Amino acid sequence: MKDYSVLMSYFKHMKKAPLSEEEEADIRSFFSIKEYKKKTLLMKAGEANTKHYYVAKGLLRLYIIDQSGKEFNILFASERQWIGDLGTPAETPYFLETVEDSTVFTISENNFSVLYKRYINLSRYIRKSYVFLQKRFVAILSKTAEENYEELERDHPELIQRLPQYHISSYLGVTPVFLSKILARRIKKD
Amino acid sequence: MKDYSVLMSYFKHMKKAPLSEEEEADIRSFFSIKEYKKKTLLMKAGEANTKHYYVAKGLLRLYIIDQSGKEFNILFASERQWIGDLGTPAETPYFLETVEDSTVFTISENNFSVLYKRYINLSRYIRKSYVFLQKRFVAILSKTAEENYEELERDHPELIQRLPQYHISSYLGVTPVFLSKILARRIKKD
DNA sequence: TATTTTTCTTAAACTAGTTTATTTTTTTTG
DNA sequence: CAAAAAAAATAAACTAGTTTAAGAAAAATA
């Protein structure tokens, strides 16, 4: 049986009131739910009209591949977080991939727009995404990789556990070799 | 006499239809319009409930000052562009300053929310801001300062004319010294 | 559990970008 | 238009981060 409870609790939270049977059925009808094995691509650069994803279980990453073929992780999303390219319906420059086996709710841009008008608080997702990115942007611009690692460790220790190191280095904007060097240096300091 | 025509033409554009007298008066009532001399601070890190700004004339910059006192320009806005901290009403980490003598429409977060519901297309501003920032983020992460300068030159040649070089270097995330070096190198190449 | 594959570490030579300081050029202002 | 102030250029010594390559450790799989 498909379990929409995570999604429903999110909408309940947004409405700040219980949802009626009809509302629940209605919301359900906009989304599909699917399970993916680790390392599955859900979205690929070059595609247009991509979807929005809400994570029920697991861990995903949004990344780009630059001219030289190097990957950069833009964003991770785990339980109860949105992920996707807000630039949709335009052609996306991003890839979206599961890092762990994951269960994900998917909604099209069109359906998203409909719900967006109905649950104006959905706009929080966009605004929150923006604020998050802006913070991250400033951090990358103004802090060293070591400081950024420490911030990640402090604010999202679970990510450090769940992600391979090379995904973290790519998120911090440095090479795996350099992150390894930072970590070695940190150990020495103690 | 206060000239709201730039603002009205923006709302007309969003509505995709002419505005009635009442609508115009209504919109006008949400905004204030002001002129500022160059280098005037409109917003300061630490303030809460900051405003949104729509530029009628001139050039503004949004920036942060990091721990070491260095400035980083996050965003510029000139004629017919929005600028501000979408993180409002939370305490802002940014400064907003005029780079040229400017005329600016100002709207509070509360009034913005009201208009936001009425003109759902206003949400484009947020979404566009997000997409823009994401692109910029990727560029800073994956390209050299020289490539980023060339992109800016190609996409926004007017900014290169209007901004002092040290504001551009700060936007590219490098020191003025290094940008000057890049430019010297480029001249030699010819 | 032995083998293969993936991830992480280390090292050394390199490059992009910083820092500090001085000089030159341009812009602003009395 | 002269003087002062602001912006840009140049140089030299430095540091954060990259690249390539090889080996070690850990994880996945037969």
PDB file of C-alpha atoms in Angstrom, chain B residues 38-182:
ATOM      1  CA  LYS B  38      24.816  57.976  -4.447  1.00  0.00           C
ATOM      2  CA  LYS B  39      26.301  55.916  -1.575  1.00  0.00           C
ATOM      3  CA  THR B  40      23.181  56.139   0.575  1.00  0.00           C
ATOM      4  CA  LEU B  41      22.430  53.120   2.757  1.00  0.00           C
ATOM      5  CA  LEU B  42      18.824  51.935   2.405  1.00  0.00           C
ATOM      6  CA  MET B  43      19.139  48.759   4.425  1.00  0.00           C
ATOM      7  CA  LYS B  44      21.584  47.618   7.045  1.00  0.00           C
ATOM      8  CA  ALA B  45      22.616  44.214   8.385  1.00  0.00           C
ATOM      9  CA  GLY B  46      20.907  43.523  11.684  1.00  0.00           C
ATOM     10  CA  GLU B  47      17.601  45.147  10.771  1.00  0.00           C
ATOM     11  CA  ALA B  48      14.456  43.058  10.754  1.00  0.00           C
ATOM     12  CA  ASN B  49      11.391  43.380   8.569  1.00  0.00           C
ATOM     13  CA  THR B  50      13.221  45.011   5.721  1.00  0.00           C
ATOM     14  CA  LYS B  51      11.530  46.292   2.610  1.00  0.00           C
ATOM     15  CA  HIS B  52      11.451  45.332  -1.031  1.00  0.00           C
ATOM     16  CA  TYR B  53      12.761  47.826  -3.551  1.00  0.00           C
ATOM     17  CA  TYR B  54      11.896  48.373  -7.190  1.00  0.00           C
ATOM     18  CA  VAL B  55      14.304  50.631  -9.042  1.00  0.00           C
ATOM     19  CA  ALA B  56      12.887  53.439 -11.185  1.00  0.00           C
ATOM     20  CA  LYS B  57      16.253  55.004 -11.939  1.00  0.00           C
ATOM     21  CA  GLY B  58      19.859  54.490 -10.914  1.00  0.00           C
ATOM     22  CA  LEU B  59      21.880  51.571  -9.618  1.00  0.00           C
ATOM     23  CA  LEU B  60      21.937  49.777  -6.269  1.00  0.00           C
ATOM     24  CA  ARG B  61      23.970  47.008  -4.759  1.00  0.00           C
ATOM     25  CA  LEU B  62      23.173  44.385  -2.140  1.00  0.00           C
ATOM     26  CA  TYR B  63      26.224  43.212  -0.227  1.00  0.00           C
ATOM     27  CA  ILE B  64      27.508  41.541   2.896  1.00  0.00           C
ATOM     28  CA  ILE B  65      30.463  42.325   5.079  1.00  0.00           C
ATOM     29  CA  ASP B  66      32.211  39.183   6.258  1.00  0.00           C
ATOM     30  CA  GLN B  67      33.959  38.488   9.590  1.00  0.00           C
ATOM     31  CA  SER B  68      37.181  40.025   8.352  1.00  0.00           C
ATOM     32  CA  GLY B  69      35.413  43.183   7.214  1.00  0.00           C
ATOM     33  CA  LYS B  70      35.588  42.407   3.513  1.00  0.00           C
ATOM     34  CA  GLU B  71      32.604  43.331   1.328  1.00  0.00           C
ATOM     35  CA  PHE B  72      30.992  40.970  -1.169  1.00  0.00           C
ATOM     36  CA  ASN B  73      28.478  42.213  -3.674  1.00  0.00           C
ATOM     37  CA  ILE B  74      25.660  39.741  -4.012  1.00  0.00           C
ATOM     38  CA  LEU B  75      23.465  41.520  -6.507  1.00  0.00           C
ATOM     39  CA  PHE B  76      23.069  44.724  -8.462  1.00  0.00           C
ATOM     40  CA  ALA B  77      19.773  46.222  -9.578  1.00  0.00           C
ATOM     41  CA  SER B  78      19.185  49.016 -12.035  1.00  0.00           C
ATOM     42  CA  GLU B  79      16.131  50.353 -13.855  1.00  0.00           C
ATOM     43  CA  ARG B  80      13.065  48.093 -13.604  1.00  0.00           C
ATOM     44  CA  GLN B  81      14.599  45.514 -11.324  1.00  0.00           C
ATOM     45  CA  TRP B  82      13.701  44.358  -7.829  1.00  0.00           C
ATOM     46  CA  ILE B  83      16.220  44.214  -5.054  1.00  0.00           C
ATOM     47  CA  GLY B  84      16.057  43.443  -1.353  1.00  0.00           C
ATOM     48  CA  ASP B  85      16.418  40.557   1.051  1.00  0.00           C
ATOM     49  CA  LEU B  86      13.818  37.892   0.444  1.00  0.00           C
ATOM     50  CA  GLY B  87      14.622  36.537   3.872  1.00  0.00           C
ATOM     51  CA  THR B  88      12.567  39.339   5.397  1.00  0.00           C
ATOM     52  CA  PRO B  89      10.932  39.643   7.958  1.00  0.00           C
ATOM     53  CA  ALA B  90      13.898  37.848   9.581  1.00  0.00           C
ATOM     54  CA  GLU B  91      16.937  39.898  10.532  1.00  0.00           C
ATOM     55  CA  THR B  92      18.895  40.621   7.373  1.00  0.00           C
ATOM     56  CA  PRO B  93      22.606  39.938   6.972  1.00  0.00           C
ATOM     57  CA  TYR B  94      22.812  42.348   4.018  1.00  0.00           C
ATOM     58  CA  PHE B  95      23.443  45.967   3.265  1.00  0.00           C
ATOM     59  CA  LEU B  96      21.728  47.791   0.433  1.00  0.00           C
ATOM     60  CA  GLU B  97      23.332  50.908  -0.966  1.00  0.00           C
ATOM     61  CA  THR B  98      22.917  53.192  -3.938  1.00  0.00           C
ATOM     62  CA  VAL B  99      25.876  53.166  -6.328  1.00  0.00           C
ATOM     63  CA  GLU B 100      24.451  56.040  -8.387  1.00  0.00           C
ATOM     64  CA  ASP B 101      21.893  58.717  -7.541  1.00  0.00           C
ATOM     65  CA  SER B 102      18.703  56.672  -7.662  1.00  0.00           C
ATOM     66  CA  THR B 103      14.926  56.806  -7.572  1.00  0.00           C
ATOM     67  CA  VAL B 104      13.382  53.835  -5.840  1.00  0.00           C
ATOM     68  CA  PHE B 105       9.906  52.459  -5.060  1.00  0.00           C
ATOM     69  CA  THR B 106       9.689  50.905  -1.621  1.00  0.00           C
ATOM     70  CA  ILE B 107       7.142  48.429  -0.301  1.00  0.00           C
ATOM     71  CA  SER B 108       6.883  46.779   3.088  1.00  0.00           C
ATOM     72  CA  GLU B 109       6.823  43.017   3.479  1.00  0.00           C
ATOM     73  CA  ASN B 110       3.193  43.177   4.622  1.00  0.00           C
ATOM     74  CA  ASN B 111       2.030  45.180   1.665  1.00  0.00           C
ATOM     75  CA  PHE B 112       4.103  42.994  -0.572  1.00  0.00           C
ATOM     76  CA  SER B 113       2.246  39.922   0.716  1.00  0.00           C
ATOM     77  CA  VAL B 114      -1.081  41.520  -0.048  1.00  0.00           C
ATOM     78  CA  LEU B 115      -0.096  42.396  -3.610  1.00  0.00           C
ATOM     79  CA  TYR B 116       1.531  39.023  -3.907  1.00  0.00           C
ATOM     80  CA  LYS B 117      -1.808  37.307  -3.468  1.00  0.00           C
ATOM     81  CA  ARG B 118      -3.531  39.711  -5.816  1.00  0.00           C
ATOM     82  CA  TYR B 119      -0.882  39.589  -8.536  1.00  0.00           C
ATOM     83  CA  ILE B 120       0.286  36.023  -8.367  1.00  0.00           C
ATOM     84  CA  ASN B 121       2.827  36.818 -11.050  1.00  0.00           C
ATOM     85  CA  LEU B 122       4.767  38.745  -8.461  1.00  0.00           C
ATOM     86  CA  SER B 123       5.984  35.352  -7.403  1.00  0.00           C
ATOM     87  CA  ARG B 124       8.003  35.426 -10.573  1.00  0.00           C
ATOM     88  CA  TYR B 125      10.239  37.956  -8.956  1.00  0.00           C
ATOM     89  CA  ILE B 126      11.147  35.485  -6.251  1.00  0.00           C
ATOM     90  CA  ARG B 127      11.497  32.597  -8.598  1.00  0.00           C
ATOM     91  CA  LYS B 128      13.534  34.575 -11.078  1.00  0.00           C
ATOM     92  CA  SER B 129      15.742  35.780  -8.266  1.00  0.00           C
ATOM     93  CA  TYR B 130      16.296  32.218  -7.245  1.00  0.00           C
ATOM     94  CA  VAL B 131      17.181  31.034 -10.711  1.00  0.00           C
ATOM     95  CA  PHE B 132      19.514  33.953 -11.184  1.00  0.00           C
ATOM     96  CA  LEU B 133      21.295  33.275  -7.931  1.00  0.00           C
ATOM     97  CA  GLN B 134      21.595  29.596  -8.659  1.00  0.00           C
ATOM     98  CA  LYS B 135      23.215  30.350 -11.977  1.00  0.00           C
ATOM     99  CA  ARG B 136      25.573  32.785 -10.351  1.00  0.00           C
ATOM    100  CA  PHE B 137      26.402  30.276  -7.654  1.00  0.00           C
ATOM    101  CA  VAL B 138      27.317  27.630 -10.167  1.00  0.00           C
ATOM    102  CA  ALA B 139      29.391  30.121 -12.121  1.00  0.00           C
ATOM    103  CA  ILE B 140      31.413  31.161  -9.096  1.00  0.00           C
ATOM    104  CA  LEU B 141      31.877  27.560  -8.070  1.00  0.00           C
ATOM    105  CA  SER B 142      32.904  26.136 -11.401  1.00  0.00           C
ATOM    106  CA  LYS B 143      34.480  28.918 -13.420  1.00  0.00           C
ATOM    107  CA  THR B 144      37.569  31.059 -13.046  1.00  0.00           C
ATOM    108  CA  ALA B 145      37.278  34.748 -12.246  1.00  0.00           C
ATOM    109  CA  GLU B 146      38.404  35.530 -15.787  1.00  0.00           C
ATOM    110  CA  GLU B 147      35.602  33.457 -17.320  1.00  0.00           C
ATOM    111  CA  ASN B 148      33.096  35.073 -14.983  1.00  0.00           C
ATOM    112  CA  TYR B 149      34.295  38.518 -15.944  1.00  0.00           C
ATOM    113  CA  GLU B 150      33.879  37.689 -19.587  1.00  0.00           C
ATOM    114  CA  GLU B 151      30.376  36.422 -18.975  1.00  0.00           C
ATOM    115  CA  LEU B 152      29.448  39.603 -17.160  1.00  0.00           C
ATOM    116  CA  GLU B 153      30.918  41.656 -19.964  1.00  0.00           C
ATOM    117  CA  ARG B 154      28.877  39.725 -22.504  1.00  0.00           C
ATOM    118  CA  ASP B 155      25.569  39.647 -20.600  1.00  0.00           C
ATOM    119  CA  HIS B 156      25.683  43.010 -18.834  1.00  0.00           C
ATOM    120  CA  PRO B 157      28.124  45.337 -20.575  1.00  0.00           C
ATOM    121  CA  GLU B 158      26.319  48.330 -19.083  1.00  0.00           C
ATOM    122  CA  LEU B 159      27.281  47.222 -15.575  1.00  0.00           C
ATOM    123  CA  ILE B 160      30.946  47.253 -16.504  1.00  0.00           C
ATOM    124  CA  GLN B 161      30.521  50.859 -17.578  1.00  0.00           C
ATOM    125  CA  ARG B 162      28.544  51.976 -14.593  1.00  0.00           C
ATOM    126  CA  LEU B 163      30.381  50.256 -11.763  1.00  0.00           C
ATOM    127  CA  PRO B 164      33.811  51.003 -10.340  1.00  0.00           C
ATOM    128  CA  GLN B 165      36.133  48.063 -10.847  1.00  0.00           C
ATOM    129  CA  TYR B 166      36.335  47.216  -7.169  1.00  0.00           C
ATOM    130  CA  HIS B 167      32.593  46.611  -7.078  1.00  0.00           C
ATOM    131  CA  ILE B 168      32.920  44.249  -9.998  1.00  0.00           C
ATOM    132  CA  SER B 169      35.771  42.346  -8.394  1.00  0.00           C
ATOM    133  CA  SER B 170      33.755  41.986  -5.242  1.00  0.00           C
ATOM    134  CA  TYR B 171      30.856  40.655  -7.311  1.00  0.00           C
ATOM    135  CA  LEU B 172      33.143  38.113  -8.940  1.00  0.00           C
ATOM    136  CA  GLY B 173      34.445  37.058  -5.547  1.00  0.00           C
ATOM    137  CA  VAL B 174      38.033  38.190  -6.055  1.00  0.00           C
ATOM    138  CA  THR B 175      40.209  41.073  -4.871  1.00  0.00           C
ATOM    139  CA  PRO B 176      40.509  44.304  -6.880  1.00  0.00           C
ATOM    140  CA  VAL B 177      44.196  43.522  -7.269  1.00  0.00           C
ATOM    141  CA  PHE B 178      43.470  40.247  -8.963  1.00  0.00           C
ATOM    142  CA  LEU B 179      40.838  41.675 -11.284  1.00  0.00           C
ATOM    143  CA  SER B 180      43.294  44.337 -12.342  1.00  0.00           C
ATOM    144  CA  LYS B 181      45.800  41.590 -13.113  1.00  0.00           C
ATOM    145  CA  ILE B 182      43.238  39.740 -15.222  1.00  0.00           C
TER     146      ILE B 182
END
